[in-house]
XYZ file of C-alpha atoms in Angstrom:
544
model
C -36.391 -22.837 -78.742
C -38.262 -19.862 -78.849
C -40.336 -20.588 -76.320
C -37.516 -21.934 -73.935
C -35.748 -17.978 -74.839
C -38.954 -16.137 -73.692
C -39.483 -17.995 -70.142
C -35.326 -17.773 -70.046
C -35.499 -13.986 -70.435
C -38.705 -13.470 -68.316
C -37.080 -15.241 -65.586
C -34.015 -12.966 -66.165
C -35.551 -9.698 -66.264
C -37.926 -10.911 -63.056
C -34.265 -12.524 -61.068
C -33.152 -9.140 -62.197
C -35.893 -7.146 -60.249
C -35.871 -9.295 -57.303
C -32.108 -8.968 -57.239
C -32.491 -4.639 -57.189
C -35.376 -5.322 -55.013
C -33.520 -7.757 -52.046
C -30.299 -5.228 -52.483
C -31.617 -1.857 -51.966
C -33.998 -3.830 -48.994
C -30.778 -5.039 -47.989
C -29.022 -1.472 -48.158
C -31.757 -0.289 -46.308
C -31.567 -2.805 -43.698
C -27.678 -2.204 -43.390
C -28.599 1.490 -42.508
C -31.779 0.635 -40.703
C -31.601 -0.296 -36.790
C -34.455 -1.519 -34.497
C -37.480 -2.338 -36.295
C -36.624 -0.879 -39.116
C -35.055 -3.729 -39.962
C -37.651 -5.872 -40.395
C -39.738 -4.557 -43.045
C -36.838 -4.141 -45.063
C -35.608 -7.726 -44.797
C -39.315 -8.643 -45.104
C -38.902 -6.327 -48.820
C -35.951 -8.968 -49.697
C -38.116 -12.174 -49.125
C -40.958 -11.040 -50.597
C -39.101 -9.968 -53.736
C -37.227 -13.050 -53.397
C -40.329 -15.245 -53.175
C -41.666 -13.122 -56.211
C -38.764 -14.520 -58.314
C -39.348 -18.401 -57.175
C -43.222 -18.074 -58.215
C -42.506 -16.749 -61.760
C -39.472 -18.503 -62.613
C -41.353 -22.012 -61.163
C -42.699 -23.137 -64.328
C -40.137 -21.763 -66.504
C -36.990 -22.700 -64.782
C -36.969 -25.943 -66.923
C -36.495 -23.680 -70.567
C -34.394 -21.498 -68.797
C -30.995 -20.972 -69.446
C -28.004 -21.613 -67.247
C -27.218 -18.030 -67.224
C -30.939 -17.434 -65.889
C -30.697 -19.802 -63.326
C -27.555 -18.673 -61.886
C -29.702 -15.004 -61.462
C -32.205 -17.250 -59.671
C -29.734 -18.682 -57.256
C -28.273 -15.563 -56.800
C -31.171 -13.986 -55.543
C -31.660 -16.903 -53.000
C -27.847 -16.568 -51.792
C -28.383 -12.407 -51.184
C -31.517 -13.081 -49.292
C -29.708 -15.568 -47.621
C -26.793 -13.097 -46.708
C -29.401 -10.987 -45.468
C -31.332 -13.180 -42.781
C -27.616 -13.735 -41.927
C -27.116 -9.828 -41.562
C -30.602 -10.046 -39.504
C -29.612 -12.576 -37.593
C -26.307 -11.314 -35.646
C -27.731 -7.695 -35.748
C -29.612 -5.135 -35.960
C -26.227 -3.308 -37.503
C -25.026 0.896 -38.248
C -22.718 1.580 -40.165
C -20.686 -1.959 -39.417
C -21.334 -1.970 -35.865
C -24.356 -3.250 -33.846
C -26.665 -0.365 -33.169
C -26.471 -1.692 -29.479
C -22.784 -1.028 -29.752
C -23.098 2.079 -31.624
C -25.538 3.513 -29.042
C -22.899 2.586 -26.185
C -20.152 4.574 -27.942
C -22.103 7.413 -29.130
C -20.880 10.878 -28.420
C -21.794 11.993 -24.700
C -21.550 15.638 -23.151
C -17.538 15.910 -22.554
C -16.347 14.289 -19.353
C -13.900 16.219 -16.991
C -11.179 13.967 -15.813
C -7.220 14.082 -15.833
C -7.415 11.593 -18.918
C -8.360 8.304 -20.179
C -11.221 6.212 -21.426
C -13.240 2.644 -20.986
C -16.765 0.245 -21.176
C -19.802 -0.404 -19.010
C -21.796 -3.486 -17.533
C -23.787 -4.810 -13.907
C -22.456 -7.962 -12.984
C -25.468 -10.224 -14.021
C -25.887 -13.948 -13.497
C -24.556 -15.653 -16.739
C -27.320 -16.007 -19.425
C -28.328 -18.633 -20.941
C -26.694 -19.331 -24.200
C -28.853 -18.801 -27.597
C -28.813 -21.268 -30.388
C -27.037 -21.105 -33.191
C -27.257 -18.422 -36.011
C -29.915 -19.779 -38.829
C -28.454 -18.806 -41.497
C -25.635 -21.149 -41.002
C -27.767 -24.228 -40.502
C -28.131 -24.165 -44.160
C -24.375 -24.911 -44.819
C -24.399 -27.262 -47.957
C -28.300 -27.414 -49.020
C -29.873 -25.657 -51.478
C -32.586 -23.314 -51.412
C -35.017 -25.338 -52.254
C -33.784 -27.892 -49.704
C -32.192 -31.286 -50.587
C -28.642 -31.016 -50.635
C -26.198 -28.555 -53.060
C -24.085 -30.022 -55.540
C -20.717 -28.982 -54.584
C -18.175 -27.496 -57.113
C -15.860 -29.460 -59.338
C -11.746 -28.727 -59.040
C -11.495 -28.505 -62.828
C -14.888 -26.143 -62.891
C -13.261 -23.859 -60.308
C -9.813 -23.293 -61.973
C -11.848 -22.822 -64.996
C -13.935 -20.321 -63.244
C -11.255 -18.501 -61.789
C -8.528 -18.664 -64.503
C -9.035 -15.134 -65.245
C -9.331 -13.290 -62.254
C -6.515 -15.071 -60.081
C -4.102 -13.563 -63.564
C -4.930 -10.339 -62.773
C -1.399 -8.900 -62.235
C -2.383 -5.864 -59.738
C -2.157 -9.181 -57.307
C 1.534 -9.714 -57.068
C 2.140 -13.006 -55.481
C -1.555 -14.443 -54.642
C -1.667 -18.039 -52.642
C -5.672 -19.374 -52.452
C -7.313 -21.882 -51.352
C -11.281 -22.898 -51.946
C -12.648 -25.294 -49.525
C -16.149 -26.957 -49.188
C -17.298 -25.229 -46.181
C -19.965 -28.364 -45.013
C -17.195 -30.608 -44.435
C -13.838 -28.983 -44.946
C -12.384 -30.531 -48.013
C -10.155 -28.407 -50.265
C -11.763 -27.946 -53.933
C -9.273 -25.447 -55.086
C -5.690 -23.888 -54.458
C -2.997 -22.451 -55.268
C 0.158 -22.439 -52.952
C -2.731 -23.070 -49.937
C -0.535 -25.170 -47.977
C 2.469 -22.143 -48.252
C 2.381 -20.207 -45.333
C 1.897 -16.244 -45.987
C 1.591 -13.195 -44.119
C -1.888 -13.259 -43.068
C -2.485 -9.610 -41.381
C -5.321 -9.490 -39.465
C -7.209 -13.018 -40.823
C -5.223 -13.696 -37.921
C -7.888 -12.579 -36.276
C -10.079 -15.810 -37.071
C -7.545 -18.370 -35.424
C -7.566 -16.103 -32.290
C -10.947 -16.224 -32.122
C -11.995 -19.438 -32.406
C -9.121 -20.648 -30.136
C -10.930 -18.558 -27.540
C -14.135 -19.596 -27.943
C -13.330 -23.264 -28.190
C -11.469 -22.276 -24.500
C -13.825 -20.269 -22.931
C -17.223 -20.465 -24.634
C -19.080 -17.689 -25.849
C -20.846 -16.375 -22.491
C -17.517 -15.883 -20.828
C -16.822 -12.819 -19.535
C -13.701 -10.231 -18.392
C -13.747 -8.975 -14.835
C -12.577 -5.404 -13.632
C -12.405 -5.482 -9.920
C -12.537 -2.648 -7.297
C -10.484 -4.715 -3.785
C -9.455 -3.911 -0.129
C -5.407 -3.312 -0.597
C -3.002 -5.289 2.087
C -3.272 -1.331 4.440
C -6.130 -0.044 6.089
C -7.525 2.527 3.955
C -5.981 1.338 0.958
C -8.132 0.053 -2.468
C -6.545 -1.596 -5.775
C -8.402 -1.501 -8.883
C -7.682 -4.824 -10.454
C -7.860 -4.637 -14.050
C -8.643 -8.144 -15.880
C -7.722 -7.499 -19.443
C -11.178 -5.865 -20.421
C -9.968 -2.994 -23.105
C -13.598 -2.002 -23.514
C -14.081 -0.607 -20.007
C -15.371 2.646 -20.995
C -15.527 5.797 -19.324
C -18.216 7.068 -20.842
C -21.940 7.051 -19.330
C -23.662 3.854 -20.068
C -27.204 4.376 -22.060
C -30.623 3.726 -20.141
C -31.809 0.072 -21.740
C -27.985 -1.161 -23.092
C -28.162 -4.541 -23.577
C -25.604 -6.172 -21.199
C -24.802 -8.667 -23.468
C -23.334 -6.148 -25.523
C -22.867 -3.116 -23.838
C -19.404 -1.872 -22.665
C -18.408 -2.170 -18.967
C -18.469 0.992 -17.282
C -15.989 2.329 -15.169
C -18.806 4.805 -13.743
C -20.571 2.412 -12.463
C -17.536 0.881 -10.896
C -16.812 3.983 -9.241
C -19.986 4.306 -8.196
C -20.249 0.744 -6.284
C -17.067 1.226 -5.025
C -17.927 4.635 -3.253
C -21.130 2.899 -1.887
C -19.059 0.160 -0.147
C -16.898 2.705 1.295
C -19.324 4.924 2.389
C -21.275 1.795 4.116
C -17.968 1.037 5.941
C -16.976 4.700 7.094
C -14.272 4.909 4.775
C -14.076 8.891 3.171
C -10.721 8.863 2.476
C -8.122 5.937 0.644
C -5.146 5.500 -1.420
C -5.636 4.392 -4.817
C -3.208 1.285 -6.350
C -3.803 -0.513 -9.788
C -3.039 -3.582 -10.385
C -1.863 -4.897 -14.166
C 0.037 -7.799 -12.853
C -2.593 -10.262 -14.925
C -0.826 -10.197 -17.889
C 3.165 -10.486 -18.286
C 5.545 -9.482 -21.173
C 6.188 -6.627 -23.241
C 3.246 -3.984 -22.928
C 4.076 -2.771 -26.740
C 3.151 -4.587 -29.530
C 6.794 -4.960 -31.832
C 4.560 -2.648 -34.887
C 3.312 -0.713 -32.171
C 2.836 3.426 -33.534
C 0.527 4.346 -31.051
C -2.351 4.874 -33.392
C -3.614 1.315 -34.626
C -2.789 -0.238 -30.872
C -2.055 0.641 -27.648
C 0.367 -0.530 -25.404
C -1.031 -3.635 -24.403
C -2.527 -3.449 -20.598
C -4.362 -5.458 -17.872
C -6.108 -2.215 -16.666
C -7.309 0.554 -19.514
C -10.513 2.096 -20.419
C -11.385 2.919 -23.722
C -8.397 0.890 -25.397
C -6.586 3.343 -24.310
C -7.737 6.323 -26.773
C -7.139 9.494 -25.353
C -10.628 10.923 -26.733
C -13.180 7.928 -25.885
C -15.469 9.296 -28.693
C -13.267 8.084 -31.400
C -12.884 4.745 -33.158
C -10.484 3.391 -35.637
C -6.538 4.281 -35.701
C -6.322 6.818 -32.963
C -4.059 8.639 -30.474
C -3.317 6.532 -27.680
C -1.857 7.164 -24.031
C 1.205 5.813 -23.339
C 0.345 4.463 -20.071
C -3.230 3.579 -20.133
C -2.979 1.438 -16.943
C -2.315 5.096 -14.907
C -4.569 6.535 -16.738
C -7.264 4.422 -16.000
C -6.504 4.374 -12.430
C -6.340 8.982 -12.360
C -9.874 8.605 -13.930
C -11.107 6.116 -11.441
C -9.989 8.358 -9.082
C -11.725 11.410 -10.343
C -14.686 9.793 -10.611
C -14.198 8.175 -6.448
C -13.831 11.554 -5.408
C -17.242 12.702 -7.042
C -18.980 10.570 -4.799
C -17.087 11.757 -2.058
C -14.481 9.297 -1.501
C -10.529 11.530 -1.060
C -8.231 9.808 -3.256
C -4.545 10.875 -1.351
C -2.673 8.758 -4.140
C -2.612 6.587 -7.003
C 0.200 4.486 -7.839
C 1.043 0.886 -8.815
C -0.039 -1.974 -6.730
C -0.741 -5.409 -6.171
C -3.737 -6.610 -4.981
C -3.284 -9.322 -1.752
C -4.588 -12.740 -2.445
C -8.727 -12.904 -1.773
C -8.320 -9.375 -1.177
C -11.977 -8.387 -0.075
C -13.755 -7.143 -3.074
C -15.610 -3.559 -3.397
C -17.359 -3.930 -6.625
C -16.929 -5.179 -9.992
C -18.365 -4.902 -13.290
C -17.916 -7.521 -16.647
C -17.461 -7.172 -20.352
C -20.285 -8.221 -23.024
C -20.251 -11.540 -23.475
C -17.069 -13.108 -25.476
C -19.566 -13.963 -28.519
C -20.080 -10.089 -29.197
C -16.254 -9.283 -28.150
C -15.263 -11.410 -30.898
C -17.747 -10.244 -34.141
C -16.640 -6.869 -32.798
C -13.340 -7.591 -33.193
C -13.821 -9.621 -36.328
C -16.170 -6.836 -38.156
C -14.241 -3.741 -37.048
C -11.007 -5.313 -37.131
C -10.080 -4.285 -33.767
C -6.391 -4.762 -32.981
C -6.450 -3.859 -29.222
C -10.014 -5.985 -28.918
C -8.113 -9.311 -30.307
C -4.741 -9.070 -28.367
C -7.123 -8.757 -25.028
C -9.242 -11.882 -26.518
C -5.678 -13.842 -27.381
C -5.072 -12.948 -23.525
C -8.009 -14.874 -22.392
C -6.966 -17.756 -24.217
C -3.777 -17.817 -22.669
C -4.596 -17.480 -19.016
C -7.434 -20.208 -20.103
C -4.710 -22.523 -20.960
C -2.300 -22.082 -18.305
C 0.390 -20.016 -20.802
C 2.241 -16.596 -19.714
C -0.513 -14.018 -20.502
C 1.648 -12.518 -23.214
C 2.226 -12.060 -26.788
C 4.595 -15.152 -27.042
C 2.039 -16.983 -24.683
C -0.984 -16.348 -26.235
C 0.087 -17.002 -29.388
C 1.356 -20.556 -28.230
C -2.166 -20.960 -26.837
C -3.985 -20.658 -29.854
C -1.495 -22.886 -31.814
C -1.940 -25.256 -28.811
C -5.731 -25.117 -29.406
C -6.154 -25.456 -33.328
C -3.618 -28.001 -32.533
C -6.359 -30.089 -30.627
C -9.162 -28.911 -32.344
C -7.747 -30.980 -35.502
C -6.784 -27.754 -37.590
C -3.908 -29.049 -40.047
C -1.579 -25.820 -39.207
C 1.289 -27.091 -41.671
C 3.812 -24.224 -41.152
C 1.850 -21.507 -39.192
C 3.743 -19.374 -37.332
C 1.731 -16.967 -34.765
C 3.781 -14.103 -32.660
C 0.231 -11.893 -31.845
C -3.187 -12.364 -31.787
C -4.358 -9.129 -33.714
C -1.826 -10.098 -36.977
C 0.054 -6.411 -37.021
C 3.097 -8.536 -37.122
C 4.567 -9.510 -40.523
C 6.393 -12.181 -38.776
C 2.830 -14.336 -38.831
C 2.682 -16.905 -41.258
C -0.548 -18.945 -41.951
C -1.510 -21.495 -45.590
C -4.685 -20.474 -46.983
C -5.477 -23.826 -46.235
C -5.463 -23.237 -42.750
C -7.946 -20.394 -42.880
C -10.327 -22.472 -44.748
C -10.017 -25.208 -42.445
C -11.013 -22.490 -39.393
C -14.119 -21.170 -41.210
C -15.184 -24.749 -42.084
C -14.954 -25.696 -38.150
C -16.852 -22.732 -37.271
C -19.934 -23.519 -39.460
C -19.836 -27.346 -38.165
C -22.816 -28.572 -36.340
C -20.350 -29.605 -34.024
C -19.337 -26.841 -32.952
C -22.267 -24.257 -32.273
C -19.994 -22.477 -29.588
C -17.385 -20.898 -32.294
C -20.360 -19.738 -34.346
C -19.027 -15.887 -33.565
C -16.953 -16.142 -35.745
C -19.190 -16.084 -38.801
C -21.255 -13.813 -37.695
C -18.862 -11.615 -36.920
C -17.252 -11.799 -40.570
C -17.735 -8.200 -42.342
C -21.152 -8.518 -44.592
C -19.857 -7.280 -48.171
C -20.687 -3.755 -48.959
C -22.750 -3.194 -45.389
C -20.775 -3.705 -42.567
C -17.445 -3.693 -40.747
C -14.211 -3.356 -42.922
C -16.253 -4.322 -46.120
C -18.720 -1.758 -45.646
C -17.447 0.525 -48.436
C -16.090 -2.361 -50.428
C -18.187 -4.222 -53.408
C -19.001 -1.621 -55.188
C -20.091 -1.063 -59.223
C -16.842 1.643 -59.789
C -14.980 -1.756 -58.191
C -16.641 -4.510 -60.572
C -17.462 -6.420 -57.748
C -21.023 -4.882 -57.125
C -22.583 -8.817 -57.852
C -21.509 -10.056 -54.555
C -22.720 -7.708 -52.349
C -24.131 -8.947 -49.557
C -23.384 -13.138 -50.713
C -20.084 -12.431 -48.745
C -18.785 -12.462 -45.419
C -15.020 -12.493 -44.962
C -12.425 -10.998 -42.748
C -10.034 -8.557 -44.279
C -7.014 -7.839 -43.491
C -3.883 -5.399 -44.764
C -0.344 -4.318 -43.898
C 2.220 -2.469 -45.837
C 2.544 -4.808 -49.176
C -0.072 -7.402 -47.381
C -3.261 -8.116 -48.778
C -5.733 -10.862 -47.487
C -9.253 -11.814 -47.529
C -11.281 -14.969 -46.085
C -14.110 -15.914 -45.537
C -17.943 -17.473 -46.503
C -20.235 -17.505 -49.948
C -22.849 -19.244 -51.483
C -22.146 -20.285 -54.661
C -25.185 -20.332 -57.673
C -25.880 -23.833 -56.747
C -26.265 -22.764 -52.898
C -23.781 -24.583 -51.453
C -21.765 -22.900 -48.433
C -17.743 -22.569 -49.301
C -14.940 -20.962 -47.647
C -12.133 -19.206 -49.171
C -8.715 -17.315 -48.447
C -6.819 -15.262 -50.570
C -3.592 -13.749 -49.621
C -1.657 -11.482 -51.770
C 1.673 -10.144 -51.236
C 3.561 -7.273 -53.687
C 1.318 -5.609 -56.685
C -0.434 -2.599 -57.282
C -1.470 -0.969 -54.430
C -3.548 -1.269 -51.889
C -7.364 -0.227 -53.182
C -6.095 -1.783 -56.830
C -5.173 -5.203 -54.566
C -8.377 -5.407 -52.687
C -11.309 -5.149 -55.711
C -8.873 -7.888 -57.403
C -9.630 -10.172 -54.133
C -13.312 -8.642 -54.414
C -13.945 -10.120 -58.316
C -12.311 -13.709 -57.137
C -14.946 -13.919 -54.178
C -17.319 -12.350 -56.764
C -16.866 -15.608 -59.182
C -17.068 -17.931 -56.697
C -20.180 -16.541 -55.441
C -21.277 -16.850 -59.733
C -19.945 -19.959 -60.204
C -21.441 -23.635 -60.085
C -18.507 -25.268 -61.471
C -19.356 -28.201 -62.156
């Protein structure tokens, strides 16, 4: 016995070092960009592979408790390569992304805002994320036991009591093939807020794959001398200059470079002089979201730049222009006329059919559209995706008809939607109701072999305590410092609204999805590390 204590605490205290070791390396990598990101994931595996050789010949005396600090280890590192994998990441954002957005020299212009991108021939599509190939096998490789029902509610007994919750429905699913190993009121449908988000973007994907991209056109109008920008529903058409080396894939479209292929084509034909129209007339509906408050949306456009901000630099709730569409089109203008091209007017148009087109340029790809609207939580970003899906599948490009695509779509993808009821994409509306279950079932089709094209999704899922909306979440003050890193999940919040879902590895490493959805409680902060120590003892737990 005393023997079997020593190699159980040596294999602690090394687990333990490994464990500091792989989450500073991590930390480091979640600042890191480039290739400094490499050496610090290569920190995590080494520290990682330190733990495997000592604990090797012990693991056999060692305690449960000792093991589970083994297999904890293995998860973070695993986190990690996933963190590797869809980055390198700043502060929650791509650094590719980051570098797109980053402050430029102050642009004179009338207003607005916007993206940047060539039209390119469409690139091949990569393979799927690594990480997630490991969905149901242990570390060690043969496959993970997967939890018990009775060794979850045992598990989570105490945490799901805490009473800052309020009203909290769950559900625990078995993220390899789907099948529900826990819940609690998970097939009661529940304001989700923006876990929304998830069902938007996998309907999407499933629709139009993850290389699709959103066209902003430049087009002869029906009257000589006459030109209609054409705006397709690309929110992240940005205004500002594009940097040298962006990676198209992920870089913003720029309405620069529009301007300046425009200009070119004008020039080539002896045009010096036109009338400006926009065009908006892809999508139908309401333009303002029913929650809109001009600061965590804008009104909802075919044609803006910048998702509408009305300083391009900024990020997060924001001021917003009420009319982005016009907007756009006076900054379009500006920048015509600095090539030399007279803009007489601008005012509302519609493009003829095969109009003769000027230019164009195209968003990133839809894969990085969605982890960017899926890490960042990006309201405007997931109504435009929800758009796509509707025009995809023949509905009115609307809130009403987007959201009836994507039920449509999990419909046929098999997703068991019980009582969901979608009336936006983004989730701002308390009027959304989806069952834990449902989420659960979402993240488990994402990480299916089957389907390597909705893989976005994961990736896209905030990275606990380093990126996106969980960045500053799982934290020691908290009590929920253990899982940092080992999960990925999707936030989301309203007034009274509280909801988290998303991927860990459990002790055993075996892959499971979760949603939690609380309504009522303490507030807000209080609500969230509650959520936090649930995912936190999942991520412990081996349940059997």
């Amino acid at each position: 016995m005393r023997a079997a204590g020593r190699a159980g605490r040596a294999a602690g205290r090394a687990a333990g070092r490994a464990a500091r070791a792989a989450l500073e390396a991590g930390r480091a990598a979640g600042r890191a960009g480039g290739p400094a990101l490499r050496p610090a994931l290569r920190a995590a595996g080494s520290a990682t592979g330190r733990t495997a050789r000592v604990c090797a010949g012990r693991l056999t005396a060692a305690t449960p408790a000792r093991t589970a600090a083994v297999a904890g280890v293995l998860g973070l590192a695993l986190a990690l390569a996933s963190a590797v994998a869809a980055g390198p990441w700043e502060g929650g954002r791509r650094t590719a992304e980051r570098a797109a957005d980053a402050p430029r020299p102050a642009v004179t212009r009338p207003a607005v805002a916007g993206p940047a991108a060539p039209p390119a021939a469409a690139p091949r599509r990569r393979p799927a994320v690594p990480v997630l190939l490991a969905a149901g096998t242990a570390p060690a490789g043969g496959p993970a036991p997967v939890p018990t029902a009775a060794g979850l509610r045992a598990a989570l007994a105490g945490p799901v009591a805490d009473p800052a919750l309020g009203t909290l429905t769950t559900a625990v699913a078995d993220a390899a093939t789907g099948r529900l190993l826990y819940g609690s009121g998970d097939t009661v449908p529940a304001t989700p807020a923006s876990t929304t988000k998830i069902g938007t973007s996998v309907a999407a994907l499933a629709l139009l794959g993850p290389d699709h991209r959103i066209t902003t056109r430049a087009v002869r109008g029906a009257a000589p001398g006459e030109v209609v920008l054409v705006g397709g529903g690309d929110p992240t058409l940005t205004v500002l200059p594009r940097p040298a080396g962006a990676d198209p894939r992920t870089a913003p479209a720029s309405l620069r470079d529009l301007a300046d292929r425009t200009a070119a084509a004008l020039r080539a034909s002896g045009t010096s002089s036109v009338r400006l129209g926009y065009d908006t007339s892809a999508y139908s509906g309401p333009v303002r979201h029913p929650y809109h408050d001009g600061f965590n949306i804008a009104p909802i456009t075919a044609l803006t730049v910048d998702e509408g901000r009305t300083d391009p630099h900024t990020s997060g709730p924001a001021a917003r222009w009420g009319d982005p569409a016009g907007q756009a089109a006076q900054a379009f203008a500006e920048l015509l006329g600095r090539h030399g091209v007279t803009v007489s007017a601008v005012r509302p148009a519609t493009a003829p059919a095969h109009a003769a087109e000027l230019a164009r340029v195209q968003s990133p790809v839809l894969a990085r559209l969605v982890e960017r609207l899926l890490t960042d939580s990006d309201n405007d970003l997931a109504e435009a995706v929800a758009r796509q899906a509707a025009a995809a599948a023949g509905r009115p490009v609307s809130f009403e008809g987007a959201a009836r695509a994507v039920r449509e779509t999990l419909t046929r993808l098999g997703v068991p939607l019980g009582g969901t009821i979608l009336h936006d994409g983004s989730g701002l509306s308390r009027d959304n109701a989806i069952p834990p279950r449902v989420l659960t079932s979402l993240l488990a089709l994402a990480a299916s072999p089957r389907h390597p094209e909705l893989r976005p999704v994961l990736t896209g899922l905030p990275v606990a305590a380093f990126t996106g909306t969980l960045g500053a979440r799982y934290s020691a003050a908290a009590g929920s410092a253990a899982a940092a890193g080992l999960v990925r999940a999707k936030t989301g919040t309203l007034n009274g609204v509280n909801t988290l879902a998303g991927l860990v590895v459990d002790r055993d490493g075996r892959l499971l999805s979760f949603a939690l959805m609380a309504r009522g409680g303490a507030d807000a902060p209080s609500v969230r590390a509650a959520l936090d120590r649930i995912a936190v003892r999942v991520a412990a737990c081996g349940c059997r």
